[in-house]
Tab-separated table of C-alpha atoms and ligand atoms in Angstrom:
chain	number	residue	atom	x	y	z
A	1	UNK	CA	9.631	1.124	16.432
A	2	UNK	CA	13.378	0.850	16.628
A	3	UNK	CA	13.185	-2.515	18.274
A	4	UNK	CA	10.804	-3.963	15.766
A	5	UNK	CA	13.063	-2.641	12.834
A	6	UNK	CA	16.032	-4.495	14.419
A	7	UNK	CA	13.682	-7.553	14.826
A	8	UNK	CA	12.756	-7.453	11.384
A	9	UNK	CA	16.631	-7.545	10.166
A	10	UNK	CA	17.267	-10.193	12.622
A	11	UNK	CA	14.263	-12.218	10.592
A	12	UNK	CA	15.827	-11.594	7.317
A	13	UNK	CA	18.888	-12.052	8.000
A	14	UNK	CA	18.715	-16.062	8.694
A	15	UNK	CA	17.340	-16.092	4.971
A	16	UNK	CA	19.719	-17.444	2.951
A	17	UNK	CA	19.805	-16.413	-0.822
A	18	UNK	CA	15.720	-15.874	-2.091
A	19	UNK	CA	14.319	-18.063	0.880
A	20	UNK	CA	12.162	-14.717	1.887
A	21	UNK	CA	9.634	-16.236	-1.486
A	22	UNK	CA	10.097	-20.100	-0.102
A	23	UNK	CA	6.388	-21.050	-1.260
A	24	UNK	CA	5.728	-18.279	-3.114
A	25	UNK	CA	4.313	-18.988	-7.041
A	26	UNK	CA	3.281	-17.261	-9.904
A	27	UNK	CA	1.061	-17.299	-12.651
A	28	UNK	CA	-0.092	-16.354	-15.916
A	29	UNK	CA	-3.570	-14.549	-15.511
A	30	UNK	CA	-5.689	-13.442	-18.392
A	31	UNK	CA	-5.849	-12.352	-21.523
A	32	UNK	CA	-9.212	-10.695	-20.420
A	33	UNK	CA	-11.921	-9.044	-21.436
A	34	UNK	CA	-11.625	-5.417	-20.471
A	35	UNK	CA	-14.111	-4.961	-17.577
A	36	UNK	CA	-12.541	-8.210	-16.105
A	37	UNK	CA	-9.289	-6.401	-16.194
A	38	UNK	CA	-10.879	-3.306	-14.281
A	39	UNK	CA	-12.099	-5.827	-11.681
A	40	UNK	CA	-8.670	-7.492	-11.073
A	41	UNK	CA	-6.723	-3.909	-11.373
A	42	UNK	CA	-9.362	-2.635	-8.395
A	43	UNK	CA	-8.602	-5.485	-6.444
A	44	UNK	CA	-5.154	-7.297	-6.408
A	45	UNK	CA	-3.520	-5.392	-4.056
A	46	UNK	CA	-5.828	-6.780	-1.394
A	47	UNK	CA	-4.501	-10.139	-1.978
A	48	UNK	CA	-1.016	-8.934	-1.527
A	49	UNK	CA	-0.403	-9.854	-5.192
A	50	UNK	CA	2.449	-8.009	-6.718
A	51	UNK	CA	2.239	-7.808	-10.441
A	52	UNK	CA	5.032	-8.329	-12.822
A	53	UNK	CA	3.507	-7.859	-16.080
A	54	UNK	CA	-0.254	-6.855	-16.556
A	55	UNK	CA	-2.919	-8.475	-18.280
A	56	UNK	CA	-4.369	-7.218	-21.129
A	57	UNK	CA	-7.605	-8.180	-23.505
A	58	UNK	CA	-5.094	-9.461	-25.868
A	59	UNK	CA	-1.952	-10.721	-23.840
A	60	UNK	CA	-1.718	-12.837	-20.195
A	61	UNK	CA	0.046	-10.989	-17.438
A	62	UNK	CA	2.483	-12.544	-14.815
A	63	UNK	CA	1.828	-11.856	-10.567
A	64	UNK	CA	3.306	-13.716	-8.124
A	65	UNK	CA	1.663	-14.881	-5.032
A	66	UNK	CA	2.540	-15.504	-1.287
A	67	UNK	CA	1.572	-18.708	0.049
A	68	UNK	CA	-0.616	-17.333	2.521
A	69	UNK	CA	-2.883	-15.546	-0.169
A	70	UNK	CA	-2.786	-18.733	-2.949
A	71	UNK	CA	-6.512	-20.331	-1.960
A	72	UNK	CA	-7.972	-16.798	-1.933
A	73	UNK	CA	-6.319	-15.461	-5.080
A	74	UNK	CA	-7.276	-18.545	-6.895
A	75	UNK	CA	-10.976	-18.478	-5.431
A	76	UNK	CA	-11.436	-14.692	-6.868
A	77	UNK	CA	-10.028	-15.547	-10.060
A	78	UNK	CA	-12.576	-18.112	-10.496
A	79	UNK	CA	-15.378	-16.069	-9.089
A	80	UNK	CA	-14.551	-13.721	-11.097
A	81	UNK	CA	-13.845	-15.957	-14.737
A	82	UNK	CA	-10.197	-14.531	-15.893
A	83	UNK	CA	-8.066	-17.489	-16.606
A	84	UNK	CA	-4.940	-17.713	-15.173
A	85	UNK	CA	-1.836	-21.127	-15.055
A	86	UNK	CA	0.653	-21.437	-13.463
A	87	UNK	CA	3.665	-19.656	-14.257
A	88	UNK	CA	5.963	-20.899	-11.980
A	89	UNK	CA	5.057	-22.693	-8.553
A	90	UNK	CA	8.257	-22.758	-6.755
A	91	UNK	CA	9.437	-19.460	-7.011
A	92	UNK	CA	13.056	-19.378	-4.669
A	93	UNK	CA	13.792	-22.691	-7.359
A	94	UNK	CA	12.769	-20.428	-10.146
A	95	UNK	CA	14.993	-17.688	-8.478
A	96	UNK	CA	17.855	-19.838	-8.290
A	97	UNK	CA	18.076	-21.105	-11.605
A	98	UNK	CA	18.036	-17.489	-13.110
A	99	UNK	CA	20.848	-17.164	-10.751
A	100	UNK	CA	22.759	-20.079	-12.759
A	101	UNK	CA	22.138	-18.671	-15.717
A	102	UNK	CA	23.165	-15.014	-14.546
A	103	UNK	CA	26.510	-16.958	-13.389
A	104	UNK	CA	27.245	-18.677	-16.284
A	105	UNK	CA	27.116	-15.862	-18.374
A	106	UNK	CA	29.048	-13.653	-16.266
A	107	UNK	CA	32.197	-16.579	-16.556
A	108	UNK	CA	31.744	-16.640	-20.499
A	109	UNK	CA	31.072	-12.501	-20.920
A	110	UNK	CA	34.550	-11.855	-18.708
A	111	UNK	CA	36.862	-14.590	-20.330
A	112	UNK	CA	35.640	-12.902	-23.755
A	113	UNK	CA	36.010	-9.420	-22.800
A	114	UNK	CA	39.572	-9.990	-20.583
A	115	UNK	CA	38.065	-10.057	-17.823
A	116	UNK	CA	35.768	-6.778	-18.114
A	117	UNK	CA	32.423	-6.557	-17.554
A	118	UNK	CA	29.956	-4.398	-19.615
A	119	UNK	CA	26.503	-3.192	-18.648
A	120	UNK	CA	25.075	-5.129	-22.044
A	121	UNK	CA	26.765	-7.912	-21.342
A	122	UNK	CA	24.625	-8.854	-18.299
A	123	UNK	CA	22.352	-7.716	-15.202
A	124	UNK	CA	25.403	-5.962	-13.210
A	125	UNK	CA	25.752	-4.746	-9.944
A	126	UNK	CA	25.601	-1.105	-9.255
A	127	UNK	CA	29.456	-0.789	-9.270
A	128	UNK	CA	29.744	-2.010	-13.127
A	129	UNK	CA	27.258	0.278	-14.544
A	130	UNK	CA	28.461	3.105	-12.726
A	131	UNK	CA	31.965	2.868	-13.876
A	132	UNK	CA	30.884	2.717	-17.280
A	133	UNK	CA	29.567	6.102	-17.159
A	134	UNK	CA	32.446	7.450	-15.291
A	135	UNK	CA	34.839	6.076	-17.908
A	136	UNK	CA	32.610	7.426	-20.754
A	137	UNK	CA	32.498	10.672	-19.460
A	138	UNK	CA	36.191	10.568	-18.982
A	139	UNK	CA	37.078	9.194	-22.473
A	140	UNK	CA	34.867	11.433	-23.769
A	141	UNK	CA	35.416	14.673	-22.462
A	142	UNK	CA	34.485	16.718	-25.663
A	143	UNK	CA	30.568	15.620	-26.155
A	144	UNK	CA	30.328	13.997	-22.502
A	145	UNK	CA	29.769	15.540	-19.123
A	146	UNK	CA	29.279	13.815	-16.238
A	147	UNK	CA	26.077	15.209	-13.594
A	148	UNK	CA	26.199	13.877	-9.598
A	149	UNK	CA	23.139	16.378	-8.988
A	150	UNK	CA	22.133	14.730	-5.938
A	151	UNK	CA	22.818	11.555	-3.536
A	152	UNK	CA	19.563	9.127	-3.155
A	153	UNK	CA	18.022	8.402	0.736
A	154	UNK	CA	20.806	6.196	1.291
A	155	UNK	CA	23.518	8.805	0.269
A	156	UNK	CA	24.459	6.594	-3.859
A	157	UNK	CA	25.300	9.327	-6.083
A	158	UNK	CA	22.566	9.436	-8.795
A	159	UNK	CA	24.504	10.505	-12.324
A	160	UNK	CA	23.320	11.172	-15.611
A	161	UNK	CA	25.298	11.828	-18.749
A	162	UNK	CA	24.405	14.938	-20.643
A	163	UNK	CA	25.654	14.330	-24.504
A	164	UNK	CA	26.432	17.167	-26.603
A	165	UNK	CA	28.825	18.271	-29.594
A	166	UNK	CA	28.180	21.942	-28.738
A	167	UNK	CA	28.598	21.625	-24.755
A	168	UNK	CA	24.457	21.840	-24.394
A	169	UNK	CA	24.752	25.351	-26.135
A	170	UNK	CA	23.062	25.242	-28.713
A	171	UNK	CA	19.715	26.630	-28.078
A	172	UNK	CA	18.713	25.262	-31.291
A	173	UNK	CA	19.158	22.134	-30.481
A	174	UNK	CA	16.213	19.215	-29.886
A	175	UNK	CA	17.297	16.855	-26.866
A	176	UNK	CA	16.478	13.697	-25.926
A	177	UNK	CA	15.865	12.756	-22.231
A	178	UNK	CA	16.000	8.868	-21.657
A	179	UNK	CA	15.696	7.396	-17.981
A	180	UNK	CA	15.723	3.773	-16.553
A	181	UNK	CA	15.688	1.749	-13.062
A	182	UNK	CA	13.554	3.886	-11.556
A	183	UNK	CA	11.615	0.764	-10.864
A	184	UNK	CA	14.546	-1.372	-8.978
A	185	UNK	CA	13.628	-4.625	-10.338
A	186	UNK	CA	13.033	-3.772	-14.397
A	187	UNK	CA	16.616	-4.908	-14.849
A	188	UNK	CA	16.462	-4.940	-18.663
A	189	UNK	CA	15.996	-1.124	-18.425
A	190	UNK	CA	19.581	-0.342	-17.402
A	191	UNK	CA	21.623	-1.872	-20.153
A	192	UNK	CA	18.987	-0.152	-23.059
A	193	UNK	CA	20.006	3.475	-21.450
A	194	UNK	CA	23.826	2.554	-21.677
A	195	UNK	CA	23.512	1.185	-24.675
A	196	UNK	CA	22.245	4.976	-25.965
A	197	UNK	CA	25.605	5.860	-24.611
A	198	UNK	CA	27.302	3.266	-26.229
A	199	UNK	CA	25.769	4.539	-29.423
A	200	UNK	CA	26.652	7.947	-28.854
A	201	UNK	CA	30.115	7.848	-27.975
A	202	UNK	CA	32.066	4.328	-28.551
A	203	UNK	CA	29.931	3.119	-31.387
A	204	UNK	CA	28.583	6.095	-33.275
A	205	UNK	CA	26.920	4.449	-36.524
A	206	UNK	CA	24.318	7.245	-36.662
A	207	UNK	CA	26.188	10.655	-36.352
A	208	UNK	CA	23.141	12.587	-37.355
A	209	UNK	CA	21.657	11.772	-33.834
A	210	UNK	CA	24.450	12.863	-32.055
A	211	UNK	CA	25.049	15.799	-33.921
A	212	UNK	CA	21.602	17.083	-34.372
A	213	UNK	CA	20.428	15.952	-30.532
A	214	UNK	CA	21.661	17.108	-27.192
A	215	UNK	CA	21.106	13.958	-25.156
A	216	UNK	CA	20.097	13.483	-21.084
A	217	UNK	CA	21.021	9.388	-20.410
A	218	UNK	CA	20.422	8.677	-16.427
A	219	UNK	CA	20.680	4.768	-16.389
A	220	UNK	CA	19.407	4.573	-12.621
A	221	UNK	CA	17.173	6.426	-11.383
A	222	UNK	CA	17.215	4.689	-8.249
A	223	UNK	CA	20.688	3.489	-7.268
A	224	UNK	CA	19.271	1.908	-3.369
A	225	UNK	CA	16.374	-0.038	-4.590
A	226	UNK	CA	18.713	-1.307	-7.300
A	227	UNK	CA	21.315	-2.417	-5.443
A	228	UNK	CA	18.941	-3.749	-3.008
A	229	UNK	CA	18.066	-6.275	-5.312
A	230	UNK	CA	21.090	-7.622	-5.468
A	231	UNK	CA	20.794	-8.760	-1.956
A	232	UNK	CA	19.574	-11.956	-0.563
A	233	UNK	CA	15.434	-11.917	-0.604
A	234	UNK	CA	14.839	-8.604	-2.350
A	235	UNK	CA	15.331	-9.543	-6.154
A	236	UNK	CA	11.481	-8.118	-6.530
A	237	UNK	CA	12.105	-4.894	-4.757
A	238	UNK	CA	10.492	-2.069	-6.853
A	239	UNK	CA	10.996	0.780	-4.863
A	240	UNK	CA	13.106	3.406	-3.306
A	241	UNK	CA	14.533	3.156	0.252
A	242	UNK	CA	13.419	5.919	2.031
A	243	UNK	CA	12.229	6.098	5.450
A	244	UNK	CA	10.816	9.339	6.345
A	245	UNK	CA	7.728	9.142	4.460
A	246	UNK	CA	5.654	7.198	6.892
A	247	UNK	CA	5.691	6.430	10.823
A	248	UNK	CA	5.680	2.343	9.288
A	249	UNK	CA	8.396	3.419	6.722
A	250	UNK	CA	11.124	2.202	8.769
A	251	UNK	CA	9.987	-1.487	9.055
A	252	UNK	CA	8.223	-0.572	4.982
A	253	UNK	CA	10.485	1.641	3.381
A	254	UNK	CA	10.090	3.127	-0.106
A	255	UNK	CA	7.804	5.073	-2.291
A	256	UNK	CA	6.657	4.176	-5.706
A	257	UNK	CA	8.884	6.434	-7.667
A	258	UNK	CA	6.137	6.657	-10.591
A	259	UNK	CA	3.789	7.312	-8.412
A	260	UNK	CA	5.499	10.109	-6.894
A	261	UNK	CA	5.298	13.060	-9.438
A	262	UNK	CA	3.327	15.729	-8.863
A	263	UNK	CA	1.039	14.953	-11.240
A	264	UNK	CA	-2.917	14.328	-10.105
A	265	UNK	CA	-0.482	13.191	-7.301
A	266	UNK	CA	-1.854	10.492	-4.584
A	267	UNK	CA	-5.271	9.873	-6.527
A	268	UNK	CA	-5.652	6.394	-8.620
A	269	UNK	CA	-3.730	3.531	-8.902
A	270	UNK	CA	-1.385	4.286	-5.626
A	271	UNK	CA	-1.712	3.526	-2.097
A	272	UNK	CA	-1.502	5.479	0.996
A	273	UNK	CA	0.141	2.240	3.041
A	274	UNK	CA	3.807	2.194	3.367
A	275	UNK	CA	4.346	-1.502	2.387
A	276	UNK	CA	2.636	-1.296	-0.547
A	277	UNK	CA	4.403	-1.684	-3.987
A	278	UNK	CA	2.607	1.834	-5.682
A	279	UNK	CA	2.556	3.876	-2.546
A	280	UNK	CA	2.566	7.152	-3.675
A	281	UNK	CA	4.654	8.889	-0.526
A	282	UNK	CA	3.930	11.673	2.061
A	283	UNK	CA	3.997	14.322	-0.865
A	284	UNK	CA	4.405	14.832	-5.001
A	285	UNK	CA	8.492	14.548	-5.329
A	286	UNK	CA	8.771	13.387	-1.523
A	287	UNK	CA	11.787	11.296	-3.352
A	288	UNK	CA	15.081	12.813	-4.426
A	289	UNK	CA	15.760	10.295	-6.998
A	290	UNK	CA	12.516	11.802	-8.219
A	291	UNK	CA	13.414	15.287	-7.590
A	292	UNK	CA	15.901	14.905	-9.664
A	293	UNK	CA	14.204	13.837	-12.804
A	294	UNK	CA	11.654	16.549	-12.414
A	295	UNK	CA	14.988	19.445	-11.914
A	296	UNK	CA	16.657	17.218	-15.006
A	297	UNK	CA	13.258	18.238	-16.776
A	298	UNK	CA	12.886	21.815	-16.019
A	299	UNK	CA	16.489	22.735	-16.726
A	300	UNK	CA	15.784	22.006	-20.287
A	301	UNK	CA	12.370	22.268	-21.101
A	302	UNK	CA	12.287	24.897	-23.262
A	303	UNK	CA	14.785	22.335	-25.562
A	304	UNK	CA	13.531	18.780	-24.698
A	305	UNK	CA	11.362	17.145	-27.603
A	306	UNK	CA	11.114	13.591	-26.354
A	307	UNK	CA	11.241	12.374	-22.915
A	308	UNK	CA	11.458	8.513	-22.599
A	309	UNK	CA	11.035	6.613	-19.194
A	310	UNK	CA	11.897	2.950	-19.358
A	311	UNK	CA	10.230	0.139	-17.641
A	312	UNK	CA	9.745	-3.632	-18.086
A	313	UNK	CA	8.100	-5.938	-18.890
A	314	UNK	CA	5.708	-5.901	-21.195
A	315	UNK	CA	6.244	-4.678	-25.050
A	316	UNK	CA	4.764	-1.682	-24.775
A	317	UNK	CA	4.813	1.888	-25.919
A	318	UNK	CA	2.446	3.936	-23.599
A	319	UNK	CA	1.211	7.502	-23.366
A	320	UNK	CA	-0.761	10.100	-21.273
A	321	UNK	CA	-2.652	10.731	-19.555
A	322	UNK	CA	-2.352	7.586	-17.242
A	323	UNK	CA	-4.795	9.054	-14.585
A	324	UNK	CA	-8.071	8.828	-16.673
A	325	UNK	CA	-7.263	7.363	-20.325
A	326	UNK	CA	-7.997	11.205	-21.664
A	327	UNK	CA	-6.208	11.771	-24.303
A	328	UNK	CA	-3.684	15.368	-24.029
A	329	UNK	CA	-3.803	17.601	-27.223
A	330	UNK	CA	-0.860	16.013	-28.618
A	331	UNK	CA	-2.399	12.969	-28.852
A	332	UNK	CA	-1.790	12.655	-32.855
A	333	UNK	CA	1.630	13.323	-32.423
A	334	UNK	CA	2.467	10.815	-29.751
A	335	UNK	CA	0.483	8.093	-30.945
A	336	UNK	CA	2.498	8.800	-34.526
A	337	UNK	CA	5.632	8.508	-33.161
A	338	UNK	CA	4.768	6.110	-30.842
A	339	UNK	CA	3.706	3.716	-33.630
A	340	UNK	CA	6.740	4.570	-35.648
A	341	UNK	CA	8.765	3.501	-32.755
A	342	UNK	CA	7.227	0.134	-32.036
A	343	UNK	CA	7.461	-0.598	-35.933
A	344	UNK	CA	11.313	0.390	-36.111
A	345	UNK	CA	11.711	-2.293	-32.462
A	346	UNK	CA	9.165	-5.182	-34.178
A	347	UNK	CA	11.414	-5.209	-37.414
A	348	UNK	CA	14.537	-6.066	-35.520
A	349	UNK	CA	12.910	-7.665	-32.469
A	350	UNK	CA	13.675	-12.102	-32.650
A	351	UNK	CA	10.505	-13.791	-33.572
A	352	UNK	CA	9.851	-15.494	-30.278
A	353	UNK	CA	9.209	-11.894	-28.974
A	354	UNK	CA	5.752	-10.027	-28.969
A	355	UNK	CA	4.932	-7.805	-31.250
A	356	UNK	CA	4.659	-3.753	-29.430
A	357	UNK	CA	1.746	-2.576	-28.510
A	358	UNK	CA	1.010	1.327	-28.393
A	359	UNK	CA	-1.197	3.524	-26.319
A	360	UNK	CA	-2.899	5.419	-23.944
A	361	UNK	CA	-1.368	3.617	-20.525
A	362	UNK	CA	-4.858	3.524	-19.191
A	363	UNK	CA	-6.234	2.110	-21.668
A	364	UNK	CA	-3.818	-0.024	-22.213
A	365	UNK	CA	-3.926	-1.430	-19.362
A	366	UNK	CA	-7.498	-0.966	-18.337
A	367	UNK	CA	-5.602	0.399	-15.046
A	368	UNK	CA	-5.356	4.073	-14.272
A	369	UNK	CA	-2.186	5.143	-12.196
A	370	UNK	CA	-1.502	8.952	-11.100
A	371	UNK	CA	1.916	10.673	-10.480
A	372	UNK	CA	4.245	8.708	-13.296
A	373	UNK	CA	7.066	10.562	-14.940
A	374	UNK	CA	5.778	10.380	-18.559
A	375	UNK	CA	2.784	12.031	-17.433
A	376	UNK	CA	4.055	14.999	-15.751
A	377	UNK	CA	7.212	15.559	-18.187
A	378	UNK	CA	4.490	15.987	-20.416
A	379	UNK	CA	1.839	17.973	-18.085
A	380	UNK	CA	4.812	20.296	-17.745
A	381	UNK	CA	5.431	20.672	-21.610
A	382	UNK	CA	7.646	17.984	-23.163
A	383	UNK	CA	5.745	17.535	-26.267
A	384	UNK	CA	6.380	13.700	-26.587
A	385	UNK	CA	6.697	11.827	-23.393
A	386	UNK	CA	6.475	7.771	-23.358
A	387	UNK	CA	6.842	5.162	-20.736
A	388	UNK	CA	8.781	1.902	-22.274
A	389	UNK	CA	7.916	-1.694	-21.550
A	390	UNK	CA	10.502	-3.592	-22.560
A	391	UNK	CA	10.179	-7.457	-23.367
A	392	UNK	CA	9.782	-9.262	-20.554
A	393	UNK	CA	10.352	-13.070	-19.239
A	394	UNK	CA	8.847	-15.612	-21.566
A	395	UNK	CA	8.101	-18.575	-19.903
A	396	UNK	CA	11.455	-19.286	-18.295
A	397	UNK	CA	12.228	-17.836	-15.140
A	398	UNK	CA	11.566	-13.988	-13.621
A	399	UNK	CA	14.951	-12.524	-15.679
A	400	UNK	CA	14.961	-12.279	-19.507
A	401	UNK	CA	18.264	-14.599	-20.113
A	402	UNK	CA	20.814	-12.307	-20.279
A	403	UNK	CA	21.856	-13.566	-23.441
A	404	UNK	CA	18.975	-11.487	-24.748
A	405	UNK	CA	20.414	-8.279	-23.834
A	406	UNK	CA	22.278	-7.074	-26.087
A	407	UNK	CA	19.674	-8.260	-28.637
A	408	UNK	CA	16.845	-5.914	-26.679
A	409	UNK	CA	19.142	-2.693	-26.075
A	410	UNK	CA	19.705	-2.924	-29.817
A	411	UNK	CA	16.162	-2.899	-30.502
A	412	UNK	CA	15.464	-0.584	-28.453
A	413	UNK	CA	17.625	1.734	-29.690
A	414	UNK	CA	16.318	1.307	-33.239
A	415	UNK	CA	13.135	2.739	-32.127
A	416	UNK	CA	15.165	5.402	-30.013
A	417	UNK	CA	16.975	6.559	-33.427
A	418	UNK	CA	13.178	6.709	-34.829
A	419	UNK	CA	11.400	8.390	-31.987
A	420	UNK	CA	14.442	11.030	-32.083
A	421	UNK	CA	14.326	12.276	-35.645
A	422	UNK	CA	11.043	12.305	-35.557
A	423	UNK	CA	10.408	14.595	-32.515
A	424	UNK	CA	13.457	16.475	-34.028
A	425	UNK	CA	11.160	17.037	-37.176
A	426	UNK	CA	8.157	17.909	-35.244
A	427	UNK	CA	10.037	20.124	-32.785
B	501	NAG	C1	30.056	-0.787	-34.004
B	501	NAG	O1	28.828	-1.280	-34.452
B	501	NAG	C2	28.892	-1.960	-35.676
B	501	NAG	C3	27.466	-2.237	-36.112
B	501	NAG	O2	26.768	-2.928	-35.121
B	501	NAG	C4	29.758	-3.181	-35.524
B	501	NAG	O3	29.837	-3.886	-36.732
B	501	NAG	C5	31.129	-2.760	-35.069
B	501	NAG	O4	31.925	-3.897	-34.798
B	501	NAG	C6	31.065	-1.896	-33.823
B	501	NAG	N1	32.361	-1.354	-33.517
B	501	NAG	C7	32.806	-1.233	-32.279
B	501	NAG	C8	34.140	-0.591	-32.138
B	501	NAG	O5	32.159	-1.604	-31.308
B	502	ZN	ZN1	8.159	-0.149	-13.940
């Protein structure tokens, strides 16, 4: 095993930058009609296909494609009648022009800001986004405390900040629990969770929702599979980095963080095969990056009215139960706020942008998927619990140009400020 590990990095390592998808494409499938979309859900993963964005009846989907699987994908797509383009069909070049555009940006962003570089301003490393949070909490020592519960598998602190005017003592108090980058490649999710900070401490324009809200902010969820796509051939890494979950997890690390909750754990929409992108783990909350979302949750159930997970791409506000498209006896509530939310985004949101669209994930999706975060921080009690899709691509490359970022984190903290008052009414 240890041999064929070290073989494996001795493979990778002639890549130079993104030539691991050399020959790779990707394509637009659907819109769909709804059993179609069951079909393709049930049977994707046997093509290798790794899906970016999913189609729905009323919106195409992006997957991208190894060479090796192209002639079959393309002969069950036609066998079975869902339309699909291409999207792009040279992947690496596609790869390498986001990079150009990441670059640039990064040149204009630091000669603006003297030579500092903000989480909103672009897709940052690790290091960037991290030392925003520690200089928040230190600049903000009266509402902001800094928590290093855990390190991940590869030994990355994980951090969150816990915001508070009262020190989290005010049992009173309604708070807010918003997580990103638990998938490593949703990019766009990081900069919307510091942006909460932002709003919350350098930039308060809305002091009711500091004031009246304890907050939980934990920007990355998972610190290794986010820095691993930052390296060479891994820019579509999704996972975590473990290794101990599987004999194969050494040459296939990770687990599918949201499939890893305890939650109908290890049932629908997961695999049991290591190199899978939704393998679901050797147990509910094998994962400490998961672990410590679920701990983050139980310390402060009792006081948590709105739990928000956030994932890309996709426009999309989506609710439980993701197992079986049964709806929890909340339902009224969540789909209230949830619709409240996605108006408050769609009035700021540029026109080029789609429109939200708010639901039950499975049937959403018309793809049931067991052991995700919004489900079980709602199985356990939070009374509104939502997984985000942010906006995704558009028909440039596989990042959203970083010039929209700022643009998107302010959206999507207008529906933030709307879901919060409104589960602080409810609560
Ligand atoms: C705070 O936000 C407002 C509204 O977006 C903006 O006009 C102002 O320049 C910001 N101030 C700082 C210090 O960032
Ligand atoms: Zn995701």
């Amino acid at each position: 095993m240890k041999v064929l590990a070290l073989l494996l990095l001795a493979a990778t390592a002639v890549f130079a930058k993104h030539e691991a998808y050399q020959g790779w494409k990707s394509y637009y499938i659907g819109p769909a009609p709804a059993e179609k979309l069951k079909i393709f859900n049930s049977i994707y993963e046997d093509y290798g296909v790794d899906v970016l964005s999913r189609p729905l009846v009323n919106r195409e989907g992006v997957v991208l494609v190894k060479p090796e699987q192209h002639d079959n994908f393309i002969h069950i797509l036609e066998e079975l009648q869902i339309s699909y383009k291409i999207h792009k069909d040279d992947v690496k070049k596609a790869l390498d022009q986001d990079d150009e555009i990441i670059e640039r940006r990064r040149m204009e962003t630091l000669a603006r800001n003297g030579g500092r570089a903000f989480p909103y301003d672009n897709y940052q490393p690790l290091e960037v986004i991290y030392d925003y949070v520690d200089d928040i909490a230190k600049r903000f020592p009266d509402t902001v405390t800094l928590v290093e519960p855990a390190k991940s598998f590869e030994g990355r602190p994980i951090k969150y900040l816990k915001i508070s005017t009262t020190n989290f003592e005010d049992e009173s108090k309604p708070i807010i629990f918003i997580d990103a980058g638990i998938h490593a490649r949703e990019w766009i999710t990081i900069p919307t969770a510091t942006w909460a900070i932002h709003k919350l401490t350098e930039n308060i324009t809305e002091p009711d929702l500091l004031e009246r809200f304890d907050w939980i902010i934990m920007p990355v969820v998972n610190p290794d599979g986010y820095a691993f796509t930052f390296t060479p051939n891994n820019r579509f890494w999704r996972k975590t980095r473990s290794t101990d979950q599987h004999p194969l997890s050494v040459m296939f690390p990770g687990v599918d963080g949201n499939r890893n909750f305890d939650f109908f754990w290890n049932t629908v929409g997961i695999s049991n095969n290591p190199s899978s992108d939704i393998y679901a783990g050797g147990a509910p909350f094998s994962e400490i990056e998961t672990r410590v979302v679920r701990d983050a949750l139980h310390e402060n159930l009792h006081r948590i009215a709105l739990y928000i997970t956030m994932h890309s791409y996709g426009s999309m506000i989506l609710y439980g139960w993701g197992h079986d498209g049964t709806l929890s006896n909340n339902a009224l509530g969540l789909h209230s706020v949830g619709v409240n939310m996605a108006a408050a985004i769609d009035r700021m949101k540029l026109p080029n942008f789609p429109s939200y669209i708010v639901g039950n994930s499975a049937l959403v999706l018309n793809y049931a998927a067991a052991g995700a975060a919004e489900d079980y921080a709602h199985f356990i009690g939070v009374p509104l619990a939502y997984t985000y899709e942010l906006p995704g691509i558009g028909g440039d490359a596989f990042h959203l140009d970083p010039r929209y970022i700022a643009q998107v984190s302010e959206e999507t903290w207008a529906g933030l400020a709307v879901g919060a008052r409104m589960a602080g009414d409810l609560f």
